[in-house]
Coordinates of C-alpha atoms in Angstrom, one line a residue:
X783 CA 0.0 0.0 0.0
X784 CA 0.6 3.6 -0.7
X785 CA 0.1 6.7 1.2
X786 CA 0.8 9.8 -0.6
X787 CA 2.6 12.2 1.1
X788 CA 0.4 15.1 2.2
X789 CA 1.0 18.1 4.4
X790 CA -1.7 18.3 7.7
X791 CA -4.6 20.3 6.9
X792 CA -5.5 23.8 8.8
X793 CA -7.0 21.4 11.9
X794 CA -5.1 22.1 14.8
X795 CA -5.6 18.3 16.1
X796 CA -3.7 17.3 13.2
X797 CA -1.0 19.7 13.8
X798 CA -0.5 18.6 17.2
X799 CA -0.8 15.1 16.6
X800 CA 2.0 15.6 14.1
X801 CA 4.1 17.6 16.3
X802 CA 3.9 15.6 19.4
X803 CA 3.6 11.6 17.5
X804 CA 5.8 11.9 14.2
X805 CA 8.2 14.7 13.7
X806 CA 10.2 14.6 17.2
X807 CA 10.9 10.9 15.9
X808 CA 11.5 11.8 12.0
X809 CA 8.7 11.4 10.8
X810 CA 5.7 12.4 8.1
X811 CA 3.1 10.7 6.8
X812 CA 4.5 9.8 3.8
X813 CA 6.8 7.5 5.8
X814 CA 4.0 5.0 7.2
X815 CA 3.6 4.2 3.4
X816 CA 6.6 1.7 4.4
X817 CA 5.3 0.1 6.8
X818 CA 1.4 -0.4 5.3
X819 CA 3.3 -1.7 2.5
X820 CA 5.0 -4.4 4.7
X821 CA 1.7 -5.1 5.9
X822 CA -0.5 -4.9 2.6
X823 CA 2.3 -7.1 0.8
X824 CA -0.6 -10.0 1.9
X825 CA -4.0 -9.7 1.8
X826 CA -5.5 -8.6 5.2
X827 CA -9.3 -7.0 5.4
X828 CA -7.9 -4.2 7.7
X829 CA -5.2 -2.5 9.0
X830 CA -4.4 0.5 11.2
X831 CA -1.6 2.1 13.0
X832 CA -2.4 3.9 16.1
X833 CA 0.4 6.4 17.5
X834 CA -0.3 7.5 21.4
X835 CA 0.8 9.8 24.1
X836 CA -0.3 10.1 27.2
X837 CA 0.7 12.2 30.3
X838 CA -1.3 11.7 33.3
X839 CA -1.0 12.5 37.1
X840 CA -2.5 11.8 40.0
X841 CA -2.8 13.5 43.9
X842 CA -4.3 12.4 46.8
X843 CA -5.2 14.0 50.2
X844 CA -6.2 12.0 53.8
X845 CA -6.2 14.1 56.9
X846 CA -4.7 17.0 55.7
X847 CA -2.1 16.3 54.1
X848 CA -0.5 15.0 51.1
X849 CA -0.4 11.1 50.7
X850 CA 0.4 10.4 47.4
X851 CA 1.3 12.7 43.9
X852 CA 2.6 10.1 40.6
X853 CA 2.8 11.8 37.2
X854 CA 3.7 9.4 34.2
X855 CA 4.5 9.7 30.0
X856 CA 3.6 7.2 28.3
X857 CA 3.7 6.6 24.6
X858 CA 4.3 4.5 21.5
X859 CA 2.4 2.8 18.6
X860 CA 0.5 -0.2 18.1
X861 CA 0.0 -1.7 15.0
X862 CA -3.0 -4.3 13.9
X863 CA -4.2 -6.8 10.9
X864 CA -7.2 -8.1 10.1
X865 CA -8.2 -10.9 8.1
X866 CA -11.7 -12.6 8.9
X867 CA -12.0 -13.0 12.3
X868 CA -8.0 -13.2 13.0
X869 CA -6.6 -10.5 14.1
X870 CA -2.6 -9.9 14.5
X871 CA -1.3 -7.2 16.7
X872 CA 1.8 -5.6 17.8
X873 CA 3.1 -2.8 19.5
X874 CA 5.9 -0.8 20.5
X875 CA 7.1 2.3 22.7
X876 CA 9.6 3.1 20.3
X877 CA 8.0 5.6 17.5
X878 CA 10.5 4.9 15.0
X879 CA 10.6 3.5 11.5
X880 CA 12.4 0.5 12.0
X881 CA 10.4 -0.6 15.1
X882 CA 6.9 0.2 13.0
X883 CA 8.3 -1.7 9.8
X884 CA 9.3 -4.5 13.0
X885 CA 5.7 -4.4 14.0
X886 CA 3.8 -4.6 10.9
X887 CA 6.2 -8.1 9.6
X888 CA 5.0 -9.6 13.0
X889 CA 1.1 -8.9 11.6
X890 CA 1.8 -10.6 8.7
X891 CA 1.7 -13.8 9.2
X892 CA -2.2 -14.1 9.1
X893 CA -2.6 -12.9 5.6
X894 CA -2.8 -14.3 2.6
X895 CA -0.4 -13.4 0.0
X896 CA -1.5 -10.6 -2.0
X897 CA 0.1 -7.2 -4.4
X898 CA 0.7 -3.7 -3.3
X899 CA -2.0 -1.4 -2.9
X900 CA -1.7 2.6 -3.8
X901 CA -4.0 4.5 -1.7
X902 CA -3.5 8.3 -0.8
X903 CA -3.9 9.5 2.3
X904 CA -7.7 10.7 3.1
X905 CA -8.1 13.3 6.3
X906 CA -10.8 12.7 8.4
X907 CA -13.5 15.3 7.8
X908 CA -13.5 18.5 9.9
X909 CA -16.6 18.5 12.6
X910 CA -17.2 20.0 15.4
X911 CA -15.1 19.7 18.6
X912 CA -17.0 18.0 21.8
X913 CA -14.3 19.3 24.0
X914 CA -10.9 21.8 24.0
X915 CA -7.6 20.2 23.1
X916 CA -6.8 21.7 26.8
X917 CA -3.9 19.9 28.7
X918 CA -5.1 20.2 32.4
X919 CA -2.2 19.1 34.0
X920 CA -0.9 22.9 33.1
X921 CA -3.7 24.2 34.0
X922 CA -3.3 24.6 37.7
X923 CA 0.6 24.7 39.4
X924 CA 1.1 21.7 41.7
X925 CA 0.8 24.1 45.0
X926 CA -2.6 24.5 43.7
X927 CA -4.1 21.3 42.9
X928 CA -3.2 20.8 46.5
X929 CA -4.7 23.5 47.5
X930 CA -8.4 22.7 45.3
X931 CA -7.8 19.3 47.5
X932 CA -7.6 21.5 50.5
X933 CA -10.3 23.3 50.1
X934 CA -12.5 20.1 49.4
X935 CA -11.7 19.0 52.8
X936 CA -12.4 22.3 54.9
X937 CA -15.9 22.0 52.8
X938 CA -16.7 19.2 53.8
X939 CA -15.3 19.4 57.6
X940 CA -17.6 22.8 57.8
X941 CA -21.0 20.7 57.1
X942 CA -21.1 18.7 59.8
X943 CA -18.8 17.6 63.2
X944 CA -19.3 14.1 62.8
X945 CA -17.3 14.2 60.1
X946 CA -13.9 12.4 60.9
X947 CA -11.8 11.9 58.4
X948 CA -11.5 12.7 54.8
X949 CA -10.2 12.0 51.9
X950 CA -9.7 13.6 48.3
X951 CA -8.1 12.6 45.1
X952 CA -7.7 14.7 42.1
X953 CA -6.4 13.1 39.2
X954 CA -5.8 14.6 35.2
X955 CA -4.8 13.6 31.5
X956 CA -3.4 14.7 28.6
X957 CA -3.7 12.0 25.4
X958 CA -2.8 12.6 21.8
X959 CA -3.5 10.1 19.5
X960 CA -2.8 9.6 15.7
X961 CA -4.8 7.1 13.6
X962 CA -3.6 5.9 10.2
X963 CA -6.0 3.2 8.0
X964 CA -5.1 1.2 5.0
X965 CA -7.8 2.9 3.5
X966 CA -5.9 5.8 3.7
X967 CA -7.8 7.3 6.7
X968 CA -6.1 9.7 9.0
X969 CA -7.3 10.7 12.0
X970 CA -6.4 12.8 15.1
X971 CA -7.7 13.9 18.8
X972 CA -6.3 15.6 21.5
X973 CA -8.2 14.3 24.9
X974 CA -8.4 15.9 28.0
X975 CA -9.6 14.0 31.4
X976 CA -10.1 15.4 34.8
X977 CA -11.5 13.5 37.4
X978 CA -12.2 14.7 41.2
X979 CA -13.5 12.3 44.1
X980 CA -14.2 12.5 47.7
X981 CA -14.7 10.3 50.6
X982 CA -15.8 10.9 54.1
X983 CA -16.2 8.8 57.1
X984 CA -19.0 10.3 60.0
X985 CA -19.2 8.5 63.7
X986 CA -21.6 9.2 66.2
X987 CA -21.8 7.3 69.4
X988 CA -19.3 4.3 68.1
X989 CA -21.1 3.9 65.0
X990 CA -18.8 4.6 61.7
X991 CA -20.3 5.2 58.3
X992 CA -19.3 6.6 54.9
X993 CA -20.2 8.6 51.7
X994 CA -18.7 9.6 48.7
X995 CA -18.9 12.0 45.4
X996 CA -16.9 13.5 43.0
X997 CA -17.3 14.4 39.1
X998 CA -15.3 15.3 35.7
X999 CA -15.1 15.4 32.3
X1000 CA -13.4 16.0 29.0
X1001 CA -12.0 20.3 30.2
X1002 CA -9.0 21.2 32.7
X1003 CA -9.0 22.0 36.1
X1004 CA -10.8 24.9 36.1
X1005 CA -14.0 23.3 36.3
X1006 CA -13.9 22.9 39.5
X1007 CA -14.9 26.1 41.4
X1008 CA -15.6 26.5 45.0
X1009 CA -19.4 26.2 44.2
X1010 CA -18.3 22.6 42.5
X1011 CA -16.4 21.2 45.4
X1012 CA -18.7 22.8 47.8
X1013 CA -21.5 20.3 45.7
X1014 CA -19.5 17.2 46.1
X1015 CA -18.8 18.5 50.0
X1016 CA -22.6 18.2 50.5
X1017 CA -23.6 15.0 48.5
X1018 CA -20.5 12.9 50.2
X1019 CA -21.5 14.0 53.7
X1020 CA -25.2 14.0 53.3
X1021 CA -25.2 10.3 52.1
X1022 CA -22.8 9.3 55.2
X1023 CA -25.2 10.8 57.7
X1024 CA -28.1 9.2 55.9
X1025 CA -26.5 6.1 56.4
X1026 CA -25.3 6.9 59.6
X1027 CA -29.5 6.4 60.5
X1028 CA -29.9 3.9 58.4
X1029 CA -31.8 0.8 59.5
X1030 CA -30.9 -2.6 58.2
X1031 CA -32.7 -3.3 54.5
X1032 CA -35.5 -5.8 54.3
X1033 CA -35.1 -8.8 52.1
X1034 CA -37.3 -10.1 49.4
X1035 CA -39.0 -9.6 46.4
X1036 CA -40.4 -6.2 45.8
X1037 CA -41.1 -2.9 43.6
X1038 CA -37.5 -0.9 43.4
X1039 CA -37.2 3.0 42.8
X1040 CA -34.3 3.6 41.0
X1041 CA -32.8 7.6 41.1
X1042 CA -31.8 9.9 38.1
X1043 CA -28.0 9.6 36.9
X1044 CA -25.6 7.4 38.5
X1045 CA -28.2 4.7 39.2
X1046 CA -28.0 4.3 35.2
X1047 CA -24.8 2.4 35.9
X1048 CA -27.1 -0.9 36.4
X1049 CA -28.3 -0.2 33.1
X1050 CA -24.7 0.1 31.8
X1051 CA -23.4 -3.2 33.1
X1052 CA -26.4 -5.3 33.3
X1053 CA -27.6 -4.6 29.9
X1054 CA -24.7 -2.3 28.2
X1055 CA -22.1 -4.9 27.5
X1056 CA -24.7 -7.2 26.2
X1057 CA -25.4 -4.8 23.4
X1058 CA -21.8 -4.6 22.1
X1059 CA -21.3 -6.0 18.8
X1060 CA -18.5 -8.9 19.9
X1061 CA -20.7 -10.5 22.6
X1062 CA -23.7 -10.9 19.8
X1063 CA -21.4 -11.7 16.8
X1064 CA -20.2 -15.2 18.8
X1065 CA -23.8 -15.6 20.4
X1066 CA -22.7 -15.3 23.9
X1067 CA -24.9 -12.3 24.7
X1068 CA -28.8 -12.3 25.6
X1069 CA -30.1 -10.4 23.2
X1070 CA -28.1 -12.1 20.4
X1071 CA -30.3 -12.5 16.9
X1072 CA -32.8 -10.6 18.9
X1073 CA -32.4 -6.9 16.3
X1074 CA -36.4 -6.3 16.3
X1075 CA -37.7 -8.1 18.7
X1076 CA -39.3 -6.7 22.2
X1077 CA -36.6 -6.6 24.6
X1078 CA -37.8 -4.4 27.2
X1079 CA -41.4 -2.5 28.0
X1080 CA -42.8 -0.4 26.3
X1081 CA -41.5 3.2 26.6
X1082 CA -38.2 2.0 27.2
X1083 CA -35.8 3.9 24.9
X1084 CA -31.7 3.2 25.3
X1085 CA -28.8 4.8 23.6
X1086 CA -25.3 5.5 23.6
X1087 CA -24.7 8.8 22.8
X1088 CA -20.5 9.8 22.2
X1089 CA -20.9 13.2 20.8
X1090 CA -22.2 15.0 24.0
X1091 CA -19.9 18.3 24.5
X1092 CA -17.2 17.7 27.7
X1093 CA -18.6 14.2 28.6
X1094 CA -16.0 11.8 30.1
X1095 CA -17.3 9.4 27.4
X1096 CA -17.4 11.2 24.5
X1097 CA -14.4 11.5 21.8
X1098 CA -14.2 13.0 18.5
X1099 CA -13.9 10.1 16.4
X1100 CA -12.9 6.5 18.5
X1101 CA -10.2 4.5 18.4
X1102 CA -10.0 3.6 14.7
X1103 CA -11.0 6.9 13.8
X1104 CA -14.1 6.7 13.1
X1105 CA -16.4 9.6 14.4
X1106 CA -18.9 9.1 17.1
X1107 CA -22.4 9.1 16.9
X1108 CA -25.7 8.7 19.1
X1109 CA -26.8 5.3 18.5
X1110 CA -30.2 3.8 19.5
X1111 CA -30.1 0.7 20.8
X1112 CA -33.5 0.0 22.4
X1113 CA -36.6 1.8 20.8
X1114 CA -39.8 1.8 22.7
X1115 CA -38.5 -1.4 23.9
X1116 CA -37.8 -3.3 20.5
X1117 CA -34.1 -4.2 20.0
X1118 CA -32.4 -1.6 16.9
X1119 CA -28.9 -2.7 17.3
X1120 CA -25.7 -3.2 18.5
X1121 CA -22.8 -1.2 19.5
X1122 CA -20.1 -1.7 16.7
X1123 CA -16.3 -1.7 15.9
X1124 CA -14.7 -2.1 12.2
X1125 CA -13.9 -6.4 12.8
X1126 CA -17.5 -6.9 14.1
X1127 CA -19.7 -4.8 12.1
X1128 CA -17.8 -6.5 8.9
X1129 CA -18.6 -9.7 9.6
X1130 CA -21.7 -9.1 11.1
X1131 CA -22.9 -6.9 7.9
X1132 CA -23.9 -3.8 10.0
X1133 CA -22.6 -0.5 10.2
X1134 CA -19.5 1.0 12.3
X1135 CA -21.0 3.1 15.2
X1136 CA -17.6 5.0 16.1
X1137 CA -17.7 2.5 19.5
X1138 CA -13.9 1.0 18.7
X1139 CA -12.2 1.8 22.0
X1140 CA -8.8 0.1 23.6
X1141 CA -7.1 1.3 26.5
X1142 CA -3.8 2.5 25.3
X1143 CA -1.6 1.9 22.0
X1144 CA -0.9 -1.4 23.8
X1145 CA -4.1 -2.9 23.7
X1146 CA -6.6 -4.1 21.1
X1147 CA -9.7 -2.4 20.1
X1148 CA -13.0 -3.4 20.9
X1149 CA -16.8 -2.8 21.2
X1150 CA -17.3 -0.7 24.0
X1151 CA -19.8 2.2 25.2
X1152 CA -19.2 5.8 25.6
X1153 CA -22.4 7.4 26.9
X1154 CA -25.0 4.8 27.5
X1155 CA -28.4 6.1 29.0
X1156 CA -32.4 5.7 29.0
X1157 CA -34.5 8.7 27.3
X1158 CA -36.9 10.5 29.2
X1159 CA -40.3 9.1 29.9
X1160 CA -43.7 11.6 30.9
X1161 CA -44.1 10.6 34.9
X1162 CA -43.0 13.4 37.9
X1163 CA -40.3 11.7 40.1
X1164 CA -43.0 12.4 42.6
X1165 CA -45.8 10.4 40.9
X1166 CA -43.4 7.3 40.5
X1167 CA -42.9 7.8 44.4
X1168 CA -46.6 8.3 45.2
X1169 CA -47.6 4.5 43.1
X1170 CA -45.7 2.2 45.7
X1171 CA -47.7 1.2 48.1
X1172 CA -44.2 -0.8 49.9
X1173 CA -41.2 -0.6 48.2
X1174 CA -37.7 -0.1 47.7
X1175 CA -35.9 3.8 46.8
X1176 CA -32.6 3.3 45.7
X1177 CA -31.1 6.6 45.3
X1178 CA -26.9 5.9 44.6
X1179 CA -25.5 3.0 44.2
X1180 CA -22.0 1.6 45.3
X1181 CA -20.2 -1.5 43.0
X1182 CA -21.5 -4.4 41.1
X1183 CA -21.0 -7.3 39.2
X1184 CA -22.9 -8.8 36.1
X1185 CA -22.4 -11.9 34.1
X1186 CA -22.4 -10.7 30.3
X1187 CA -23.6 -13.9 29.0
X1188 CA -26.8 -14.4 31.5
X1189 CA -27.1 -10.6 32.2
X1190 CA -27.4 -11.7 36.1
X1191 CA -25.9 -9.0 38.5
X1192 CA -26.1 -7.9 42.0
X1193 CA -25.8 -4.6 43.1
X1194 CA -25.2 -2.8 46.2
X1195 CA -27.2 0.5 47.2
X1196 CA -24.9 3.3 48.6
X1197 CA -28.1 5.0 49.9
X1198 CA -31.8 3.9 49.6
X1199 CA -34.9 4.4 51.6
X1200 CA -38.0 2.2 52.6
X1201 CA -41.2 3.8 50.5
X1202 CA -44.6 3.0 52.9
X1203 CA -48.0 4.5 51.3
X1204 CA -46.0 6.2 48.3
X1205 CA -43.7 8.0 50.6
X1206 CA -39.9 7.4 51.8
X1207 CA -39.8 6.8 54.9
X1208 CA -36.5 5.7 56.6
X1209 CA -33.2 5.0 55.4
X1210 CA -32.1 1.6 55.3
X1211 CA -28.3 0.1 54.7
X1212 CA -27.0 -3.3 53.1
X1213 CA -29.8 -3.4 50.3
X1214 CA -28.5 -5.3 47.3
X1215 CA -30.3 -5.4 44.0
X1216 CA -30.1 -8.9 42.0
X1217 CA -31.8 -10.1 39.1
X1218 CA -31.5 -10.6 35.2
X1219 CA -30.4 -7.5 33.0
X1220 CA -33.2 -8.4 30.1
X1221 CA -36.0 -9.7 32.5
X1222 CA -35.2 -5.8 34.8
X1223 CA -35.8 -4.2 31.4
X1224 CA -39.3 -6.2 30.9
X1225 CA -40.3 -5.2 34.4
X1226 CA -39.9 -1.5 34.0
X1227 CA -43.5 0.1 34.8
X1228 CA -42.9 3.7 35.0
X1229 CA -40.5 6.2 33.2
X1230 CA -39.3 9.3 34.8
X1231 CA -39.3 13.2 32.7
X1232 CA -35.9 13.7 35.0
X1233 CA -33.3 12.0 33.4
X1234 CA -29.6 13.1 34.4
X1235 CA -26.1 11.9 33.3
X1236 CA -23.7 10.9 35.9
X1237 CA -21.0 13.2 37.6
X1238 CA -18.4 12.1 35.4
X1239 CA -16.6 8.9 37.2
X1240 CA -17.4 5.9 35.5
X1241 CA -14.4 3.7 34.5
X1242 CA -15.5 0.4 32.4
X1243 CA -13.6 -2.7 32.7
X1244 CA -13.7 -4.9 29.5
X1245 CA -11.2 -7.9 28.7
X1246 CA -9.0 -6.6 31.3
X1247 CA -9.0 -2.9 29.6
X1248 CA -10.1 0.3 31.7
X1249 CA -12.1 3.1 29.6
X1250 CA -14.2 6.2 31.0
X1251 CA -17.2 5.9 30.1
X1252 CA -20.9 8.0 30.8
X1253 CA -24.5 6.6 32.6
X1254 CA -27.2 8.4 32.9
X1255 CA -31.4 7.5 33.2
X1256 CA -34.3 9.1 34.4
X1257 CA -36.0 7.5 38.1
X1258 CA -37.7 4.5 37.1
X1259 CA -40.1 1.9 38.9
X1260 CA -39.3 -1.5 37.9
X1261 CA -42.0 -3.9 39.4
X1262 CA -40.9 -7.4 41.1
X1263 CA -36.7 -7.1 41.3
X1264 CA -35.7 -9.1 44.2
X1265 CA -33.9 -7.4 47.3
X1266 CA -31.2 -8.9 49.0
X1267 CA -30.7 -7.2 53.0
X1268 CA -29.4 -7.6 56.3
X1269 CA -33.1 -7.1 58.4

């Protein structure tokens, strides 16, 4: 294959991507013709290079003072073939030619023999920018990101004096990542990622409990004001003192209240990872061969959305360059589709949904979400509230786990409530939601108009590989899920 040599358009993403990935190391684009033609030399479906660089730090604060502070570079360039469902991969931290044209002869071994290719270089489209190519971690001097830590704390010491200890992390990232396709694709982004969270721990008369918050997104440091911190200050010690009344939670079967935003992170795992392409290409997911049948009730509407402006899940285009789109999954509770990468969508016969996502230049691209959430429905929070005669309000929740083949999970409620006679009563601790990711989405009865995105910090583990992601749904009733508690 051939890549003509081209000079980077007017797009400053390009420019930096250049500046930062190739020419330090003696390099234009006209050079990765070499090393496509390595690869292209045999017949493969697909191939990409993908250059990264990544700077990220981290701080953390207990007590008062600083515990921790790491700040890392990472960088280098993985390099992938594709022919039917094999796929060869290599990578390396050395951006050089030598260790590129080493790369690609390791990826040829699955191909079939096959003649050169001349294909010139095609620049992703211009579109609009869902965040500022903004490094964060030179947004703020190190005295004051410890001090933004600092002043989380005294926040959130002010609010109450059973409040005993605290601890705040902050942590940022700077990525710049170059995508080239035997197609002749090129691609660029420059992502930002900031990320704050708190914990607190209240005790009254011997009795210990906790609450957290936090929130970020794709900008720099600046997002978080005093107002911002003063937020997460209140949620984190409001939901230990909650808990610190909390009475143990009733078990059995029984209608569950689920809250706006963060709660949405059920939806995510029990149902999310069932709807990537992968999972329903090999038939190991629950709603494989299922595109147009009723999978939830009616009403129910699910989609995963990676173009919202600053969202920790969104990207310009994903990891194989592609741009990202709003995809509908679920419509009024009939199956649409799948969430798709380049391999799967081929061999499934669908169309790319910009969902190819890998953790770093070292891993393998896969299906994964970005911003997965329920659309609004037409009931008042207050309505869904009012129709339980005994039930279960499950306001935040803590972790999880989910079986992506069955769609079984169990979660754990970090604060909930006991609804008597369509009111919340009490608090109540230890409640932990199980059931069946599909049969959950049958049972839904009522849809919220209130529907909220998460803070900004989910992380989604996949095939050993972390990516941030976004939740979000509006407060739902789902009739019937059973309750696991300590009462």
């Amino acid at each position: 294959m051939k890549i003509e040599t081209a000079s980077f358009q007017s797009d400053p993403l390009f420019g930096t991507a250049q500046s930062t990935l190739l020419t330090p190391y003696g390099l234009d684009v006209g050079d990765l013709q070499q090393v496509f033609g390595r690869i292209m030399t045999h017949q493969v479906d697909y191939a990409d290079l993908y250059f990264q660089y990544t700077r990220a730090e981290g701080w953390s604060l207990e007590e008062g003072q600083v515990k921790s502070g790491s700040f890392s570079i990472d960088q280098g360039v993985g390099v992938r073939a594709v022919s039917g469902e094999k796929t060869a991969f290599a990578y390396s931290d050395d951006i050089s030619l030598p260790a590129l044209a080493a790369a690609a002869e390791t990826t040829r071994a699955i191909a079939r023999q096959g003649a050169e290719k001349s294909v010139p270089a095609v620049y992703g489209a211009a579109k609009p920018q869902l965040y500022l190519p903004h490094d964060p971690i030179a947004s703020l001097k190190d005295a004051e990101k410890v001090a933004l830590l600092e002043r989380l704390e005294r926040h959130a010491r002010a609010l109450d004096p059973r409040v005993t200890q605290v601890m705040a992390s902050l942590a940022g990232e700077y990525e710049v990542v170059l995508i080239a396709r035997n197609d002749g694709l090129l691609a660029a982004d420059v992502r930002p990622l900031v990320r704050v969270s708190l914990q607190v721990i209240v005790e009254d008369g011997g009795r210990r409990e906790q609450g957290s918050a936090g929130g970020g997104g794709r900008f720099d440091y600046a997002y978080f004001s005093d107002e911002v911190l003063q937020d997460y200050a209140q949620k984190a010690v409001h939901q230990a003192l909650i808990n610190l009344d909390a009475r143990p939670a009733p078990a059995g079967t029984m209608t569950v209240v689920l809250g706006s935003g963060w709660p949405g992170i059920l939806l995510h795992e029990a149902i999310g990872h069932g709807l990537e392409g992968d999972f329903n290409r090999k038939g190991s997911s629950a709603f494989s061969g299922k595109i147009g049948q009723r999978v939830a009730a009616a009403g129910v509407t699910v989609v995963d959305d990676g173009t919202i402006a600053r969202r920790r899940g969104s990207l310009n285009v994903d990891d194989e360059g592609n741009p990202t789109q709003c995809t509908v999954l679920i419509e009024n509770g009939i199956l649409k589709g799948y969430m798709q990468d380049t391999l799967n969508a081929r061999l499934m016969g669908m169309a790319v949904t910009g969902n190819a996502r890998r953790e770093s230049f070292a891993h393998i691209p896969m299906p994964r979400m970005t911003n997965t959430y329920m659309l609004n429905g037409d009931k008042d929070p207050a309505e869904i509230i009012k129709s339980v005669k005994h039930g279960l309000y499950a306001a935040n929740f803590g972790g999880g786990q989910v079986d992506i083949t069955s769609g079984k999970f169990v979660f754990s409620a970090a604060e909930a409530y006991m609804i008597e006679d369509g009111k919340i009563t009490y608090p109540v601790k230890g409640a932990t939601l199980i059931g069946n990711g599909p049969d959950v989405l049958k049972r839904v009865s009522m849809i919220g108009n209130d529907m909220a995105l998460d803070p900004g910090v989910g992380t989604c583990g996949k095939d050993g590989q972390s990516v941030p992601v976004g939740v979000g749904q509006p407060t739902l009733r789902i009739d019937g899920l059973t309750v696991g508690g300590t009462a």
